[in-house]
PDB file of C-alpha atoms and ligand atoms in Angstrom:
ATOM      1  CA  MET A 320       5.570  10.383  15.465  1.00 96.00           C
ATOM      2  CA  GLU A 321       2.087  10.365  16.996  1.00 97.00           C
ATOM      3  CA  LEU A 322      -1.068  11.899  15.510  1.00 95.00           C
ATOM      4  CA  THR A 323      -1.197  14.154  18.561  1.00 96.00           C
ATOM      5  CA  ASP A 324       2.235  15.587  17.629  1.00 96.00           C
ATOM      6  CA  ILE A 325       0.741  17.169  14.495  1.00 96.00           C
ATOM      7  CA  ALA A 326      -2.801  17.808  15.714  1.00 95.00           C
ATOM      8  CA  ASP A 327      -2.883  21.251  14.034  1.00 96.00           C
ATOM      9  CA  ASP A 328      -2.197  19.681  10.630  1.00 97.00           C
ATOM     10  CA  LEU A 329      -5.050  17.192  10.925  1.00 98.00           C
ATOM     11  CA  ALA A 330      -8.741  17.501  10.119  1.00 97.00           C
ATOM     12  CA  ALA A 331      -9.460  14.129  11.733  1.00 97.00           C
ATOM     13  CA  THR A 332      -7.931  10.972  13.089  1.00 97.00           C
ATOM     14  CA  LEU A 333      -8.816   7.957  10.973  1.00 98.00           C
ATOM     15  CA  TYR A 334      -6.990   4.992  12.472  1.00 98.00           C
ATOM     16  CA  THR A 335      -4.813   4.633  15.538  1.00 98.00           C
ATOM     17  CA  GLU A 336      -1.653   2.555  15.601  1.00 98.00           C
ATOM     18  CA  GLN A 337      -3.565  -0.207  17.426  1.00 98.00           C
ATOM     19  CA  GLN A 338      -6.391  -0.289  14.894  1.00 98.00           C
ATOM     20  CA  ILE A 339      -3.853  -0.548  12.070  1.00 98.00           C
ATOM     21  CA  GLN A 340      -1.935  -3.344  13.803  1.00 98.00           C
ATOM     22  CA  ASP A 341      -5.168  -5.270  14.463  1.00 98.00           C
ATOM     23  CA  LYS A 342      -6.097  -5.030  10.788  1.00 98.00           C
ATOM     24  CA  ILE A 343      -2.618  -6.133   9.678  1.00 98.00           C
ATOM     25  CA  GLU A 344      -2.841  -9.161  12.020  1.00 98.00           C
ATOM     26  CA  GLU A 345      -6.222 -10.041  10.524  1.00 98.00           C
ATOM     27  CA  LEU A 346      -4.883  -9.824   6.967  1.00 98.00           C
ATOM     28  CA  ALA A 347      -1.745 -11.790   7.917  1.00 98.00           C
ATOM     29  CA  LYS A 348      -3.828 -14.655   9.328  1.00 98.00           C
ATOM     30  CA  ARG A 349      -5.737 -14.965   6.059  1.00 98.00           C
ATOM     31  CA  ILE A 350      -2.545 -14.816   4.000  1.00 98.00           C
ATOM     32  CA  ASP A 351      -0.866 -17.421   6.239  1.00 98.00           C
ATOM     33  CA  ALA A 352      -3.812 -19.762   5.726  1.00 98.00           C
ATOM     34  CA  ASP A 353      -4.127 -19.189   1.973  1.00 98.00           C
ATOM     35  CA  TYR A 354      -0.415 -19.688   1.223  1.00 98.00           C
ATOM     36  CA  ALA A 355       0.394 -22.416   3.753  1.00 97.00           C
ATOM     37  CA  GLY A 356       3.245 -24.551   2.438  1.00 96.00           C
ATOM     38  CA  GLU A 357       3.939 -22.120  -0.431  1.00 96.00           C
ATOM     39  CA  LYS A 358       6.947 -19.935  -1.164  1.00 95.00           C
ATOM     40  CA  LEU A 359       5.379 -16.475  -1.272  1.00 98.00           C
ATOM     41  CA  LEU A 360       7.058 -13.366  -2.683  1.00 98.00           C
ATOM     42  CA  LEU A 361       5.908 -10.047  -1.224  1.00 98.00           C
ATOM     43  CA  VAL A 362       6.383  -7.106  -3.591  1.00 98.00           C
ATOM     44  CA  GLY A 363       6.286  -3.712  -1.896  1.00 98.00           C
ATOM     45  CA  VAL A 364       5.638  -0.568  -3.887  1.00 97.00           C
ATOM     46  CA  LEU A 365       7.885   2.268  -2.728  1.00 97.00           C
ATOM     47  CA  LYS A 366       7.638   4.471  -0.891  1.00 96.00           C
ATOM     48  CA  GLY A 367       4.200   4.379   0.685  1.00 97.00           C
ATOM     49  CA  ALA A 368       4.132   0.634   1.329  1.00 98.00           C
ATOM     50  CA  VAL A 369       7.220   0.464   3.562  1.00 98.00           C
ATOM     51  CA  MET A 370       5.287   0.490   6.849  1.00 98.00           C
ATOM     52  CA  VAL A 371       2.623  -2.000   5.741  1.00 98.00           C
ATOM     53  CA  MET A 372       5.320  -4.241   4.300  1.00 98.00           C
ATOM     54  CA  ALA A 373       7.427  -4.153   7.472  1.00 98.00           C
ATOM     55  CA  ASP A 374       4.495  -4.934   9.756  1.00 98.00           C
ATOM     56  CA  LEU A 375       2.728  -7.427   7.482  1.00 98.00           C
ATOM     57  CA  ALA A 376       5.932  -9.373   6.793  1.00 98.00           C
ATOM     58  CA  ARG A 377       6.574  -9.724  10.539  1.00 98.00           C
ATOM     59  CA  ALA A 378       2.961 -10.647  11.308  1.00 98.00           C
ATOM     60  CA  LEU A 379       3.136 -13.566   8.868  1.00 98.00           C
ATOM     61  CA  THR A 380       4.334 -16.937  10.106  1.00 97.00           C
ATOM     62  CA  LEU A 381       5.128 -17.993   6.538  1.00 96.00           C
ATOM     63  CA  PRO A 382       8.746 -17.891   5.380  1.00 95.00           C
ATOM     64  CA  ILE A 383       8.393 -15.156   2.754  1.00 97.00           C
ATOM     65  CA  GLU A 384      10.762 -13.375   0.389  1.00 98.00           C
ATOM     66  CA  MET A 385      10.583  -9.627  -0.122  1.00 98.00           C
ATOM     67  CA  ASP A 386      11.301  -7.439  -3.120  1.00 98.00           C
ATOM     68  CA  TRP A 387      10.569  -3.828  -4.034  1.00 98.00           C
ATOM     69  CA  MET A 388       9.495  -1.723  -6.972  1.00 98.00           C
ATOM     70  CA  ALA A 389       9.399   2.011  -7.404  1.00 97.00           C
ATOM     71  CA  VAL A 390       6.999   3.339  -9.996  1.00 95.00           C
ATOM     72  CA  SER A 391       5.920   6.751 -11.097  1.00 90.00           C
ATOM     73  CA  SER A 392       2.697   7.634 -12.769  1.00 80.00           C
ATOM     74  CA  TYR A 393       2.782   9.994 -15.734  1.00 71.00           C
ATOM     75  CA  GLY A 394       0.173  12.661 -15.262  1.00 62.00           C
ATOM     76  CA  SER A 395      -0.506  16.129 -14.082  1.00 54.00           C
ATOM     77  CA  GLY A 396      -0.309  17.067 -10.422  1.00 56.00           C
ATOM     78  CA  THR A 397      -1.803  14.488  -8.114  1.00 57.00           C
ATOM     79  CA  GLN A 398      -3.895  12.792 -10.813  1.00 60.00           C
ATOM     80  CA  SER A 399      -2.420   9.538 -12.029  1.00 62.00           C
ATOM     81  CA  SER A 400      -2.893   8.774 -15.692  1.00 67.00           C
ATOM     82  CA  GLY A 401      -2.573   5.012 -15.705  1.00 72.00           C
ATOM     83  CA  VAL A 402       0.683   5.184 -17.670  1.00 80.00           C
ATOM     84  CA  VAL A 403       3.337   3.978 -15.297  1.00 90.00           C
ATOM     85  CA  ARG A 404       7.119   4.270 -15.491  1.00 93.00           C
ATOM     86  CA  ILE A 405       9.330   1.845 -13.586  1.00 96.00           C
ATOM     87  CA  LEU A 406      11.937   3.736 -11.524  1.00 96.00           C
ATOM     88  CA  LYS A 407      13.245   0.650  -9.730  1.00 98.00           C
ATOM     89  CA  ASP A 408      12.485  -2.833 -10.948  1.00 98.00           C
ATOM     90  CA  LEU A 409      12.410  -6.132  -9.074  1.00 98.00           C
ATOM     91  CA  ASP A 410      15.598  -8.140  -8.572  1.00 97.00           C
ATOM     92  CA  THR A 411      13.580 -11.373  -8.579  1.00 98.00           C
ATOM     93  CA  ASP A 412      12.668 -13.572 -11.544  1.00 98.00           C
ATOM     94  CA  LEU A 413       8.898 -14.069 -11.286  1.00 98.00           C
ATOM     95  CA  THR A 414       8.667 -17.207 -13.397  1.00 98.00           C
ATOM     96  CA  GLY A 415       6.380 -19.651 -11.581  1.00 97.00           C
ATOM     97  CA  ARG A 416       6.248 -17.480  -8.440  1.00 98.00           C
ATOM     98  CA  LYS A 417       3.271 -16.721  -6.236  1.00 98.00           C
ATOM     99  CA  VAL A 418       3.339 -12.962  -5.825  1.00 98.00           C
ATOM    100  CA  LEU A 419       1.522 -10.720  -3.379  1.00 98.00           C
ATOM    101  CA  ILE A 420       1.740  -7.002  -4.124  1.00 98.00           C
ATOM    102  CA  VAL A 421       1.701  -4.972  -0.895  1.00 98.00           C
ATOM    103  CA  GLU A 422       0.347  -1.419  -1.072  1.00 98.00           C
ATOM    104  CA  ASP A 423      -0.602   1.305   1.365  1.00 98.00           C
ATOM    105  CA  ILE A 424      -3.494   2.706  -0.658  1.00 97.00           C
ATOM    106  CA  ILE A 425      -5.534   2.209  -3.791  1.00 96.00           C
ATOM    107  CA  ASP A 426      -6.855   5.504  -5.038  1.00 95.00           C
ATOM    108  CA  SER A 427      -7.857   5.514  -8.704  1.00 94.00           C
ATOM    109  CA  GLY A 428      -6.654   1.922  -9.007  1.00 95.00           C
ATOM    110  CA  LEU A 429      -4.579   2.786 -12.078  1.00 94.00           C
ATOM    111  CA  THR A 430      -1.170   1.993 -10.527  1.00 93.00           C
ATOM    112  CA  LEU A 431      -2.227  -1.408  -9.199  1.00 95.00           C
ATOM    113  CA  SER A 432      -4.118  -2.328 -12.321  1.00 95.00           C
ATOM    114  CA  TRP A 433      -1.015  -1.650 -14.408  1.00 95.00           C
ATOM    115  CA  LEU A 434       1.308  -3.332 -11.917  1.00 96.00           C
ATOM    116  CA  ARG A 435      -0.683  -6.534 -11.673  1.00 97.00           C
ATOM    117  CA  ALA A 436      -0.772  -6.848 -15.477  1.00 96.00           C
ATOM    118  CA  ASN A 437       2.949  -6.121 -15.666  1.00 96.00           C
ATOM    119  CA  LEU A 438       3.931  -8.706 -13.047  1.00 98.00           C
ATOM    120  CA  SER A 439       1.534 -11.304 -14.480  1.00 97.00           C
ATOM    121  CA  SER A 440       3.170 -10.909 -17.894  1.00 97.00           C
ATOM    122  CA  ARG A 441       6.503 -11.974 -16.396  1.00 97.00           C
ATOM    123  CA  GLY A 442       5.311 -15.551 -15.905  1.00 96.00           C
ATOM    124  CA  ALA A 443       4.206 -15.409 -12.277  1.00 98.00           C
ATOM    125  CA  GLU A 444       1.943 -18.277 -11.264  1.00 98.00           C
ATOM    126  CA  SER A 445      -0.356 -15.899  -9.414  1.00 98.00           C
ATOM    127  CA  VAL A 446      -0.416 -12.189  -8.610  1.00 98.00           C
ATOM    128  CA  GLU A 447      -2.666 -11.016  -5.788  1.00 98.00           C
ATOM    129  CA  ILE A 448      -2.957  -7.682  -3.994  1.00 98.00           C
ATOM    130  CA  CYS A 449      -2.931  -6.666  -0.349  1.00 98.00           C
ATOM    131  CA  ALA A 450      -3.771  -3.003   0.310  1.00 98.00           C
ATOM    132  CA  LEU A 451      -4.323  -1.429   3.699  1.00 98.00           C
ATOM    133  CA  LEU A 452      -6.576   1.372   2.430  1.00 98.00           C
ATOM    134  CA  ARG A 453      -8.954   1.735  -0.430  1.00 97.00           C
ATOM    135  CA  LYS A 454     -10.986   4.702  -1.665  1.00 97.00           C
ATOM    136  CA  PRO A 455     -13.998   3.237  -3.501  1.00 95.00           C
ATOM    137  CA  ASP A 456     -15.283   6.682  -4.510  1.00 96.00           C
ATOM    138  CA  ALA A 457     -12.010   7.530  -6.284  1.00 94.00           C
ATOM    139  CA  ALA A 458     -11.836   4.330  -8.330  1.00 94.00           C
ATOM    140  CA  LYS A 459     -11.373   4.749 -12.076  1.00 94.00           C
ATOM    141  CA  VAL A 460     -10.779   1.089 -12.737  1.00 95.00           C
ATOM    142  CA  VAL A 461     -11.930  -1.983 -10.858  1.00 93.00           C
ATOM    143  CA  VAL A 462      -9.057  -3.744  -9.122  1.00 96.00           C
ATOM    144  CA  ASP A 463      -9.608  -7.129  -7.534  1.00 97.00           C
ATOM    145  CA  VAL A 464      -7.993  -6.788  -4.105  1.00 98.00           C
ATOM    146  CA  LYS A 465      -7.865 -10.136  -2.333  1.00 98.00           C
ATOM    147  CA  TYR A 466      -6.646  -8.712   0.973  1.00 98.00           C
ATOM    148  CA  ALA A 467      -8.203  -5.298   1.618  1.00 98.00           C
ATOM    149  CA  GLY A 468      -7.907  -3.416   4.906  1.00 98.00           C
ATOM    150  CA  PHE A 469     -10.046  -0.328   5.426  1.00 98.00           C
ATOM    151  CA  GLU A 470     -12.376   1.413   2.992  1.00 98.00           C
ATOM    152  CA  ILE A 471     -12.147   5.171   3.380  1.00 98.00           C
ATOM    153  CA  ALA A 472     -13.814   8.283   1.975  1.00 97.00           C
ATOM    154  CA  ASN A 473     -12.174  10.259  -0.821  1.00 96.00           C
ATOM    155  CA  GLU A 474     -10.075  12.454   1.473  1.00 96.00           C
ATOM    156  CA  PHE A 475      -6.385  13.386   1.667  1.00 96.00           C
ATOM    157  CA  VAL A 476      -4.954  10.885   4.122  1.00 97.00           C
ATOM    158  CA  ILE A 477      -1.488  10.836   5.654  1.00 98.00           C
ATOM    159  CA  GLY A 478       0.570   8.697   7.966  1.00 98.00           C
ATOM    160  CA  TYR A 479       1.813   5.114   8.208  1.00 98.00           C
ATOM    161  CA  GLY A 480       3.725   5.525   4.934  1.00 98.00           C
ATOM    162  CA  LEU A 481       1.318   7.945   3.288  1.00 98.00           C
ATOM    163  CA  ASP A 482       2.744  11.392   2.622  1.00 97.00           C
ATOM    164  CA  TYR A 483       1.982  14.939   1.706  1.00 96.00           C
ATOM    165  CA  ALA A 484       5.045  16.423  -0.062  1.00 95.00           C
ATOM    166  CA  ASP A 485       7.088  13.541   1.383  1.00 95.00           C
ATOM    167  CA  LYS A 486       6.163  14.485   4.960  1.00 96.00           C
ATOM    168  CA  TYR A 487       4.129  12.608   7.588  1.00 97.00           C
ATOM    169  CA  ARG A 488       5.175   9.098   6.455  1.00 98.00           C
ATOM    170  CA  ASN A 489       6.495   8.338   9.953  1.00 98.00           C
ATOM    171  CA  LEU A 490       3.194   8.920  11.733  1.00 98.00           C
ATOM    172  CA  ARG A 491       2.160   5.822  13.673  1.00 98.00           C
ATOM    173  CA  GLY A 492      -1.522   6.403  12.898  1.00 98.00           C
ATOM    174  CA  ILE A 493      -3.455   7.574   9.843  1.00 98.00           C
ATOM    175  CA  GLY A 494      -5.254  10.898   9.683  1.00 98.00           C
ATOM    176  CA  VAL A 495      -7.011  13.263   7.299  1.00 98.00           C
ATOM    177  CA  LEU A 496      -4.826  16.219   6.343  1.00 97.00           C
ATOM    178  CA  ALA A 497      -6.290  19.611   7.201  1.00 97.00           C
ATOM    179  CA  PRO A 498      -7.115  21.581   4.021  1.00 95.00           C
ATOM    180  CA  HIS A 499      -5.111  24.630   5.179  1.00 95.00           C
ATOM    181  CA  ILE A 500      -1.921  22.563   4.748  1.00 95.00           C
ATOM    182  CA  TYR A 501      -2.358  21.843   1.052  1.00 90.00           C
ATOM    183  CA  ALA A 502      -4.517  24.823   0.082  1.00 87.00           C
ATOM    184  CA  SER A 503      -1.819  27.392   0.884  1.00 67.00           C
TER     185      SER A 503
HETATM  186  C1  PRP B 555       0.442   6.084  -4.012  1.00 92.90           C
HETATM  187  C2  PRP B 555       0.201   4.669  -3.490  1.00 92.90           C
HETATM  188  C3  PRP B 555      -0.025   3.887  -4.737  1.00 92.90           C
HETATM  189  C4  PRP B 555      -0.677   4.891  -5.674  1.00 92.90           C
HETATM  190  C5  PRP B 555      -2.142   4.656  -5.687  1.00 92.90           C
HETATM  191  O1  PRP B 555       1.773   6.205  -4.342  1.00 92.90           O
HETATM  192  O2  PRP B 555       1.291   4.182  -2.747  1.00 92.90           O
HETATM  193  O3  PRP B 555       1.170   3.400  -5.296  1.00 92.90           O
HETATM  194  O4  PRP B 555      -0.407   6.197  -5.152  1.00 92.90           O
HETATM  195  O5  PRP B 555      -2.768   5.563  -6.547  1.00 92.90           O
HETATM  196  P1  PRP B 555      -3.710   5.107  -7.754  1.00 92.90           P
HETATM  197  O6  PRP B 555      -4.608   4.018  -7.232  1.00 92.90           O
HETATM  198  O7  PRP B 555      -4.464   6.372  -8.097  1.00 92.90           O
HETATM  199  O8  PRP B 555      -2.867   4.644  -8.890  1.00 92.90           O
HETATM  200  P2  PRP B 555       2.443   7.616  -4.726  1.00 92.90           P
HETATM  201  O9  PRP B 555       2.414   7.782  -6.217  1.00 92.90           O
HETATM  202  O10 PRP B 555       1.822   8.707  -3.916  1.00 92.90           O
HETATM  203  O11 PRP B 555       3.975   7.404  -4.312  1.00 92.90           O
HETATM  204  P3  PRP B 555       4.605   7.071  -2.888  1.00 92.90           P
HETATM  205  O12 PRP B 555       4.157   5.666  -2.523  1.00 92.90           O
HETATM  206  O13 PRP B 555       6.071   7.143  -3.097  1.00 92.90           O
HETATM  207  O14 PRP B 555       4.098   8.090  -1.892  1.00 92.90           O
END
């Protein structure tokens, strides 16, 4: 699905498919260099990270392994509380592993902050983070993101894995959702 297919639902276009792919290539080059000769485990956080994971994994020249977690934040409405429940855990033993968490977006930072601590406590040798988007103005905790894509304003963004009510994840680009969609 293209951004132009849902033009009425958008307040603005943020990133085109090409801009996203260029950024993923850039991040992949750095990851390839930093983990050369290593056995890296990519951990994707469902569901938003599926697109980033699929494209980043293929952009890497490293032989990686992939695993997935699904987590849910306790909290009211769209506000995450920092207390996270694991809905689907990893299949992989992390003892001695180099782990790279792959995320679509860091909003408050609470999910990633909790996740990094959780994975580190399982005996991983290192746990780093790759996130395509980051909202500095929404941060409630500081998260050290080694591989960060774009910094964006505190707006409701959709596409490339990011949803509103589970819709729009299959957009090739990323856009700002028009307020009339979520205000009604
Ligand atoms: C999004 C995103 C991160 C989290 C970031 O997931 O994929 O996991 O929110 O928010 P935070 O920095 O405020 O903790 P969401 O809970 O929307 O689930 P989804 O990936 O299934 O859409």
